[in-house]
Structure formats: structure tokens, C-alpha cells
């Protein structure tokens, strides 16, 4: 009974009984295999439904006296179809038991997370210094003027502060200048915090986020990341600084990399130097990346300025007085532990973004912060 318009040979009761029995069987099979909507469309569809096609064909060919009986049988069949559509067969077939589950479909793939390229570079740099016996220190991003500027030898109103314009926290005017809060412009305040808390020897690296009032362009961002280092002990000299940084650059960029030092100025180091490495793209021959010079400037460094040690000593003395007043006598806490006559030290700092841009050949710093998966997936 596949052909909708399969004609009937005669219209006697026996033939009609057989024909409608066959239709009922067909309906039962369909009800088991189809969902309600498909069943409704297949049998009751207004243009191509089985019921319409068959009833039209049979009624047309039926003699006038048989039409009434035939019509009644079609009515009965229609009621059966409607019942089947509204109450699908109680014994569900496997095909309908779990309509949402198709075990042949591919599974969901959840991509594993990876470290952000900036974090990866930061970890690589920190690791180099960990291998040299340095430990990691961190500090707050909201700092006081004292830790961010004054203790690092940027006196109030000194023009050197203009090089590190920052975002200040609102409603600080009522406070003394050194207590006013701002977003730190470098991770150097952690050097001061560490030296106040801990006597020499100190060997620390300080990774972290810093803020400056810089316009964003391809190589600048108002928020970026720095790693600073500080080493203080007896008999620390400039050659220790040179040896340490030369080793670190070779560990990061390969043993063939050369370093050279140029005089520079930072308020918190004296003498200060800029460090250049031989261009890793052209091995020093000269290319677009190094502006044909064969060298790339990568970090700043210098010997810790005695004025920084003086600020630390001032704070350590105040802390020592407070401890005595509170009766917390700590014989190990020597306020004069950072007397420049007894110790010396060096510090250095580098921008993580700048190094990551070199490592991965990224030309726009904004890519690191865009959250664009097409960019980030390349580092998986
Ligand atoms: Zn080059």
C-alpha cells in the first residue's frame, strides 16, 4: 500500500475490510517509527497527506451507492490517525527512546588552558634568576608616594618624576605627600619593602604589573609588566652586575648573544647603565628590527644609589624604635644593616612585553591584551 493512489478493484465489504485493515497496519507501523509531528504530516498533511490522497482517489472512483459507506470508513481511519498522533504508541521503539542522544556524533572537545604568552615569558625570565639563587618577591599595585618615588630617590617636585607620570588615587590631598596613594609605575617599591623587612644578603626578582600615564600605541600600553632584580651583599661590584646580566641574556636568547653597557640615568642607581644585546634577528649584521645598528636595547640597571639605602635605613630605624616601644625586642633586627660603608648592591629592570614581542615576533603590544583566541591559540 505504498502508492497513495493505489486504486481499489471493487467496493464490496470484504475488499474494503482488507484495504482498511492494511491501512490500519501501515498506520501502526508508522506510529512506532515516527514522532508525532512527522506522523501527523505524513497522514494528515493538507496537500500530500496519505489520508487526503487515498480518500480522493477512492471516492472519485467509487460508484455513488458505495460512497457513503466509504466516507464513514475514512472518518473512522481519520479518528485513528488523530489518536495515534496525540498518544504515540506506549511501547517506545529504540529510535524514539532517547531523541537527544546520537552516539555516532563526534564528542565535545574542550581545549585545555595554557599560560598567557606574557606569563610564559615572565616565568622564563624568573626561572633564569631562580637558577642563580634569587627568590621572588611581590608587592601591592596601589602604592604610597614614599615607596614608589621618594625612597627611590625621586624627591617631591623633582623633574625625574615626569618620566613616570602615573594615575593617582582620588581624595588624597588631605594626606602628607609621602602617604598619598597611586598606581605603582615600576616594581621597584618592592625592593624598598624587602630591604626594610629583611637584612642583607638580598637576592630577589620582582615580577608584576605596573601603570603609567602613557598613550597606547604599537609599543606602549598604560598597563604593562616588569621584572626587576635586586642584589645586595658585601663586596657587590659592577662586574657582578655585568656578569649576572650577561649570563641571564645568554640563558634567555642563546649563548651566542653578546651584551654591552652604556652610561644612563635612573634616580635610584649610581652609576646607571642601559644594556643592549646583539640583535637576535641578524646576529649583529644590521636589520630593520635593530635599525641597522646590530644592537637592541633591552634593560636598565645600575649600582644601588646610597640615597636609596639611606631611605631604607630611615625606615628601619623607625621600625626599630617602634619595636622597642612595643617591647618586641628583636636582636636580629639591625636598623643599620644597609649602611653603604658595609654593603653594596645592584638593581636591574626590564619590560616583559618588550621581551615577549622579540621572542615571538609580535609587532603590536595590544595583541597581548585583546583576548583574541586566534592570537592566543598560537602559543598553545
Ligand atoms: Zn638586527
Coordinates of C-alpha atoms and ligand atoms in Angstrom, one line a residue:
X1 CA 0.0 0.0 0.0
X2 CA 2.8 2.3 -0.8
X3 CA 1.3 4.1 -3.7
X4 CA -1.1 6.6 -2.3
X5 CA -3.5 6.3 -5.2
X6 CA -3.5 2.5 -5.5
X7 CA -6.9 2.0 -6.9
X8 CA -9.5 -0.4 -5.4
X9 CA -10.7 -3.2 -7.6
X10 CA -14.2 -3.3 -6.2
X11 CA -16.2 -1.7 -3.4
X12 CA -17.7 -4.7 -1.6
X13 CA -17.4 -5.0 2.2
X14 CA -14.8 -7.8 2.0
X15 CA -12.5 -5.7 -0.2
X16 CA -12.9 -2.6 1.9
X17 CA -12.3 -4.6 5.1
X18 CA -9.0 -5.8 3.7
X19 CA -8.0 -2.4 2.3
X20 CA -8.7 -0.6 5.6
X21 CA -7.1 -3.3 7.6
X22 CA -3.9 -2.8 5.6
X23 CA -4.1 1.0 6.1
X24 CA -4.5 0.4 9.9
X25 CA -1.4 -1.8 9.9
X26 CA 0.5 0.8 8.0
X27 CA -0.5 3.5 10.4
X28 CA 0.5 1.3 13.4
X29 CA 4.0 0.8 11.9
X30 CA 4.4 4.5 11.1
X31 CA 3.3 5.4 14.6
X32 CA 6.1 3.3 16.0
X33 CA 8.8 4.7 13.8
X34 CA 7.9 8.4 13.6
X35 CA 7.5 11.2 16.1
X36 CA 4.1 12.8 16.5
X37 CA 4.7 15.7 14.1
X38 CA 6.2 13.5 11.3
X39 CA 3.3 11.1 11.7
X40 CA 0.8 14.0 11.5
X41 CA 2.4 15.4 8.4
X42 CA 2.6 12.0 6.7
X43 CA -1.0 11.1 7.3
X44 CA -2.9 14.3 7.7
X45 CA -0.8 16.7 5.6
X46 CA -3.2 19.1 3.8
X47 CA -1.6 18.6 0.3
X48 CA 0.4 15.3 0.3
X49 CA -1.1 13.5 3.4
X50 CA -1.9 9.8 2.9
X51 CA -5.5 10.3 4.0
X52 CA -6.2 13.0 1.5
X53 CA -4.6 11.3 -1.4
X54 CA -6.2 7.9 -0.8
X55 CA -9.7 9.2 0.1
X56 CA -9.7 11.5 -3.0
X57 CA -8.7 8.6 -5.3
X58 CA -11.0 6.0 -3.9
X59 CA -14.1 8.3 -3.5
X60 CA -13.7 9.5 -7.1
X61 CA -13.6 6.0 -8.5
X62 CA -16.4 4.6 -6.2
X63 CA -19.9 4.1 -7.5
X64 CA -22.4 6.6 -6.0
X65 CA -24.1 3.9 -3.7
X66 CA -20.7 2.9 -2.1
X67 CA -19.5 6.4 -1.3
X68 CA -21.5 6.8 2.0
X69 CA -20.0 3.6 3.5
X70 CA -16.6 4.5 2.2
X71 CA -16.8 8.0 3.7
X72 CA -17.7 6.5 7.1
X73 CA -14.7 4.2 6.9
X74 CA -12.4 7.2 6.1
X75 CA -13.8 9.1 9.1
X76 CA -13.0 6.2 11.3
X77 CA -9.5 6.0 9.9
X78 CA -9.0 9.7 10.5
X79 CA -10.0 9.3 14.1
X80 CA -7.5 6.5 14.5
X81 CA -4.8 8.7 12.9
X82 CA -5.6 11.6 15.2
X83 CA -5.5 9.3 18.2
X84 CA -2.1 7.9 17.1
X85 CA -0.7 11.4 16.6
X86 CA -1.9 12.6 20.1
X87 CA -0.9 9.4 22.0
X88 CA 2.1 7.8 20.4
X89 CA 2.5 4.1 20.9
X90 CA 3.0 3.3 24.5
X91 CA 5.9 0.9 23.8
X92 CA 8.6 3.2 22.6
X93 CA 10.8 2.0 19.8
X94 CA 14.6 2.3 20.3
X95 CA 14.7 5.1 17.7
X96 CA 12.4 7.2 19.9
X97 CA 13.5 6.3 23.4
X98 CA 16.3 9.0 23.6
X99 CA 15.7 11.6 20.9
X100 CA 18.6 13.8 22.2
X101 CA 21.3 11.1 22.1
X102 CA 23.1 10.1 19.0
X103 CA 26.2 8.1 20.0
X104 CA 27.6 8.3 16.5
X105 CA 28.1 12.1 16.7
X106 CA 31.7 13.4 17.4
X107 CA 32.2 14.3 21.1
X108 CA 32.7 17.8 22.5
X109 CA 36.3 18.8 22.6
X110 CA 37.2 21.2 25.4
X111 CA 40.5 22.9 24.7
X112 CA 42.9 22.8 27.7
X113 CA 44.0 26.1 29.1
X114 CA 47.6 27.5 28.5
X115 CA 49.6 30.2 30.2
X116 CA 49.2 33.6 28.6
X117 CA 52.3 34.4 26.4
X118 CA 53.3 37.3 28.8
X119 CA 53.1 35.0 31.8
X120 CA 55.1 32.4 29.9
X121 CA 57.9 34.9 29.2
X122 CA 57.7 36.2 32.8
X123 CA 58.1 32.7 34.1
X124 CA 61.1 32.0 31.8
X125 CA 62.9 35.2 33.0
X126 CA 62.2 34.5 36.7
X127 CA 63.4 30.9 36.2
X128 CA 66.8 32.2 34.9
X129 CA 67.3 34.1 38.1
X130 CA 65.9 31.4 40.3
X131 CA 68.8 29.2 39.0
X132 CA 71.2 31.9 40.1
X133 CA 69.8 31.7 43.7
X134 CA 67.3 34.6 43.5
X135 CA 63.9 34.3 45.1
X136 CA 60.6 36.0 44.0
X137 CA 59.1 39.0 45.8
X138 CA 55.8 40.7 45.1
X139 CA 54.0 43.8 46.4
X140 CA 50.9 45.9 46.0
X141 CA 49.9 47.7 42.8
X142 CA 48.5 50.6 44.7
X143 CA 51.5 52.2 46.4
X144 CA 52.3 55.2 48.5
X145 CA 54.3 58.1 47.1
X146 CA 57.0 57.2 49.5
X147 CA 57.7 53.7 48.2
X148 CA 57.1 54.4 44.6
X149 CA 59.1 57.7 44.4
X150 CA 60.6 59.2 47.5
X151 CA 62.5 56.2 48.8
X152 CA 63.8 55.6 45.3
X153 CA 65.4 59.0 45.2
X154 CA 62.7 60.8 43.3
X155 CA 62.2 63.8 45.7
X156 CA 58.9 65.6 45.6
X157 CA 58.6 68.0 42.7
X158 CA 61.8 66.5 41.1
X159 CA 61.7 66.6 37.3
X160 CA 62.6 62.9 37.2
X161 CA 59.0 62.2 38.3
X162 CA 57.8 63.5 34.9
X163 CA 59.3 60.4 33.2
X164 CA 56.9 58.2 35.2
X165 CA 53.6 60.1 35.2
X166 CA 51.0 57.8 36.7
X167 CA 47.4 57.5 37.8
X168 CA 46.7 58.8 41.3
X169 CA 44.0 57.6 43.7
X170 CA 41.3 60.2 44.3
X171 CA 40.9 62.2 47.5
X172 CA 44.5 62.0 48.7
X173 CA 45.0 65.8 49.1
X174 CA 44.5 65.8 52.8
X175 CA 47.4 63.4 53.4
X176 CA 51.1 64.1 53.7
X177 CA 52.8 63.7 50.3
X178 CA 54.6 60.6 51.1
X179 CA 51.4 58.8 52.2
X180 CA 49.4 59.6 49.1
X181 CA 48.3 56.6 47.1
X182 CA 49.0 56.0 43.4
X183 CA 49.2 53.1 40.9
X184 CA 52.9 52.0 41.0
X185 CA 54.9 53.0 38.0
X186 CA 57.5 50.3 38.4
X187 CA 58.0 47.2 40.6
X188 CA 60.9 48.9 42.4
X189 CA 58.9 49.8 45.5
X190 CA 59.1 46.1 46.4
X191 CA 62.9 46.5 46.6
X192 CA 62.3 49.0 49.4
X193 CA 59.7 46.9 51.1
X194 CA 62.0 43.9 51.0
X195 CA 65.0 45.8 52.4
X196 CA 63.0 47.3 55.2
X197 CA 61.8 43.8 56.2
X198 CA 64.9 41.8 55.6
X199 CA 68.7 42.3 56.3
X200 CA 71.3 41.6 53.6
X201 CA 72.1 39.4 51.7
X202 CA 69.2 40.1 49.4
X203 CA 68.7 38.4 46.0
X204 CA 65.2 38.9 44.6
X205 CA 63.4 39.2 41.4
X206 CA 60.1 41.2 41.3
X207 CA 57.7 40.4 38.5
X208 CA 54.5 42.4 38.3
X209 CA 52.0 44.8 36.7
X210 CA 52.8 48.5 36.5
X211 CA 50.9 51.6 35.4
X212 CA 51.9 54.8 33.6
X213 CA 50.0 57.6 32.0
X214 CA 51.2 56.7 28.5
X215 CA 49.1 56.8 25.4
X216 CA 48.6 53.3 23.9
X217 CA 50.3 52.7 20.6
X218 CA 52.0 49.7 18.9
X219 CA 54.8 49.6 21.5
X220 CA 53.2 51.3 24.6
X221 CA 50.4 50.4 26.9
X222 CA 49.3 52.3 30.1
X223 CA 49.5 49.0 31.9
X224 CA 52.4 46.6 31.3
X225 CA 54.6 44.2 33.1
X226 CA 58.1 44.5 34.6
X227 CA 60.7 42.3 36.1
X228 CA 63.2 43.9 38.4
X229 CA 66.0 42.4 40.3
X230 CA 67.9 43.4 43.4
X231 CA 71.1 42.0 44.8
X232 CA 72.6 43.4 48.0
X233 CA 75.5 41.9 49.9
X234 CA 79.1 42.7 50.9
X235 CA 81.5 43.4 48.1
X236 CA 79.0 43.5 45.3
X237 CA 80.6 45.3 42.3
X238 CA 79.7 46.5 38.9
X239 CA 81.4 43.4 37.4
X240 CA 79.0 41.2 39.4
X241 CA 76.1 43.2 37.7
X242 CA 77.7 42.8 34.2
X243 CA 78.3 39.0 34.7
X244 CA 74.8 38.4 36.1
X245 CA 73.0 40.2 33.2
X246 CA 75.3 38.8 30.5
X247 CA 74.6 35.3 31.8
X248 CA 70.8 36.0 32.0
X249 CA 70.6 37.3 28.4
X250 CA 72.6 34.3 27.1
X251 CA 70.2 32.0 29.1
X252 CA 67.2 33.7 27.6
X253 CA 68.3 34.4 24.0
X254 CA 71.1 31.8 23.3
X255 CA 74.7 31.5 24.2
X256 CA 75.9 33.5 21.1
X257 CA 74.2 36.7 22.3
X258 CA 76.6 39.5 23.3
X259 CA 75.8 42.3 25.8
X260 CA 77.1 45.8 26.1
X261 CA 76.6 48.6 28.7
X262 CA 76.1 52.3 28.1
X263 CA 76.0 55.1 30.7
X264 CA 72.5 56.1 31.5
X265 CA 70.5 57.8 34.3
X266 CA 68.0 56.4 36.8
X267 CA 67.4 58.2 40.1
X268 CA 67.8 55.1 42.2
X269 CA 71.1 53.8 40.8
X270 CA 74.5 55.4 40.5
X271 CA 76.2 54.7 38.2
X272 CA 73.4 53.6 35.9
X273 CA 73.6 51.8 32.5
X274 CA 71.4 50.8 29.6
X275 CA 72.1 47.2 28.5
X276 CA 72.0 46.3 24.8
X277 CA 72.1 42.8 23.4
X278 CA 73.4 41.9 19.9
X279 CA 70.4 41.7 17.6
X280 CA 68.9 38.2 17.7
X281 CA 67.4 38.6 14.3
X282 CA 70.5 39.4 12.3
X283 CA 73.2 38.3 14.7
X284 CA 74.6 41.8 14.7
X285 CA 74.8 42.4 11.0
X286 CA 72.1 45.1 11.0
X287 CA 68.5 44.7 10.0
X288 CA 65.1 46.6 10.2
X289 CA 64.4 45.3 13.8
X290 CA 67.7 46.8 15.2
X291 CA 67.5 49.9 12.9
X292 CA 70.7 48.6 11.2
X293 CA 72.7 49.1 14.4
X294 CA 73.1 45.4 15.2
X295 CA 72.1 46.0 18.8
X296 CA 68.8 46.1 20.7
X297 CA 68.3 48.0 23.9
X298 CA 66.6 45.7 26.4
X299 CA 67.1 46.7 30.0
X300 CA 68.2 49.3 32.6
X301 CA 70.5 48.7 35.5
X302 CA 73.0 50.2 37.9
X303 CA 74.5 50.1 41.4
X304 CA 72.0 50.9 44.1
X305 CA 72.3 54.7 45.0
X306 CA 73.4 55.3 48.6
X307 CA 70.3 57.7 48.9
X308 CA 68.1 54.5 48.5
X309 CA 70.0 52.8 51.3
X310 CA 69.6 56.0 53.4
X311 CA 65.8 55.9 52.9
X312 CA 65.8 52.2 53.9
X313 CA 67.9 52.9 56.9
X314 CA 65.5 55.7 57.9
X315 CA 62.5 53.3 57.8
X316 CA 64.4 50.5 59.5
X317 CA 65.4 52.9 62.3
X318 CA 61.8 54.0 62.8
X319 CA 60.7 50.4 62.8
X320 CA 63.4 49.5 65.4
X321 CA 62.2 52.4 67.6
X322 CA 58.6 51.2 67.3
X323 CA 59.6 47.6 68.2
X324 CA 61.4 48.8 71.3
X325 CA 58.4 50.9 72.3
X326 CA 56.1 47.9 71.9
X327 CA 58.6 45.8 73.9
X328 CA 59.1 43.5 70.9
X329 CA 62.9 43.4 71.2
X330 CA 64.3 41.7 68.1
X331 CA 68.0 41.5 68.5
X332 CA 68.4 40.3 64.9
X333 CA 66.8 43.5 63.5
X334 CA 69.7 45.8 62.9
X335 CA 68.5 49.2 61.7
X336 CA 71.9 50.0 60.2
X337 CA 72.2 46.8 58.2
X338 CA 72.1 48.8 54.9
X339 CA 75.0 51.1 55.8
X340 CA 76.6 51.8 52.4
X341 CA 80.0 51.6 54.1
X342 CA 79.3 47.9 54.8
X343 CA 77.3 46.7 51.9
X344 CA 76.6 47.5 48.2
X345 CA 74.2 46.2 45.6
X346 CA 72.9 46.4 42.1
X347 CA 69.4 46.5 40.6
X348 CA 68.1 46.0 37.1
X349 CA 64.7 46.1 35.4
X350 CA 63.2 45.0 32.1
X351 CA 59.8 45.1 30.4
X352 CA 58.2 41.7 29.9
X353 CA 56.1 42.8 26.9
X354 CA 59.2 44.1 25.0
X355 CA 61.0 40.8 25.5
X356 CA 57.9 38.7 24.6
X357 CA 57.4 40.8 21.4
X358 CA 61.0 40.0 20.4
X359 CA 60.7 36.3 21.3
X360 CA 57.5 35.8 19.3
X361 CA 57.9 38.4 16.6
X362 CA 54.8 40.3 17.8
X363 CA 54.7 43.9 16.4
X364 CA 51.6 45.3 18.2
X365 CA 51.6 45.2 22.0
X366 CA 47.8 45.4 22.0
X367 CA 47.6 41.8 20.8
X368 CA 48.6 40.6 24.3
X369 CA 45.6 42.2 25.9
X370 CA 43.0 41.7 23.1
X371 CA 41.8 38.3 24.3
X372 CA 41.6 37.3 20.7
X373 CA 41.7 33.4 20.6
X374 CA 43.2 33.4 17.1
X375 CA 46.2 35.1 18.5
X376 CA 46.4 33.3 21.8
X377 CA 46.0 29.8 20.4
X378 CA 49.3 30.1 18.6
X379 CA 51.1 29.8 22.0
X380 CA 49.4 26.5 22.9
Ligands
LIG1 ZN1 69.2 43.2 13.6

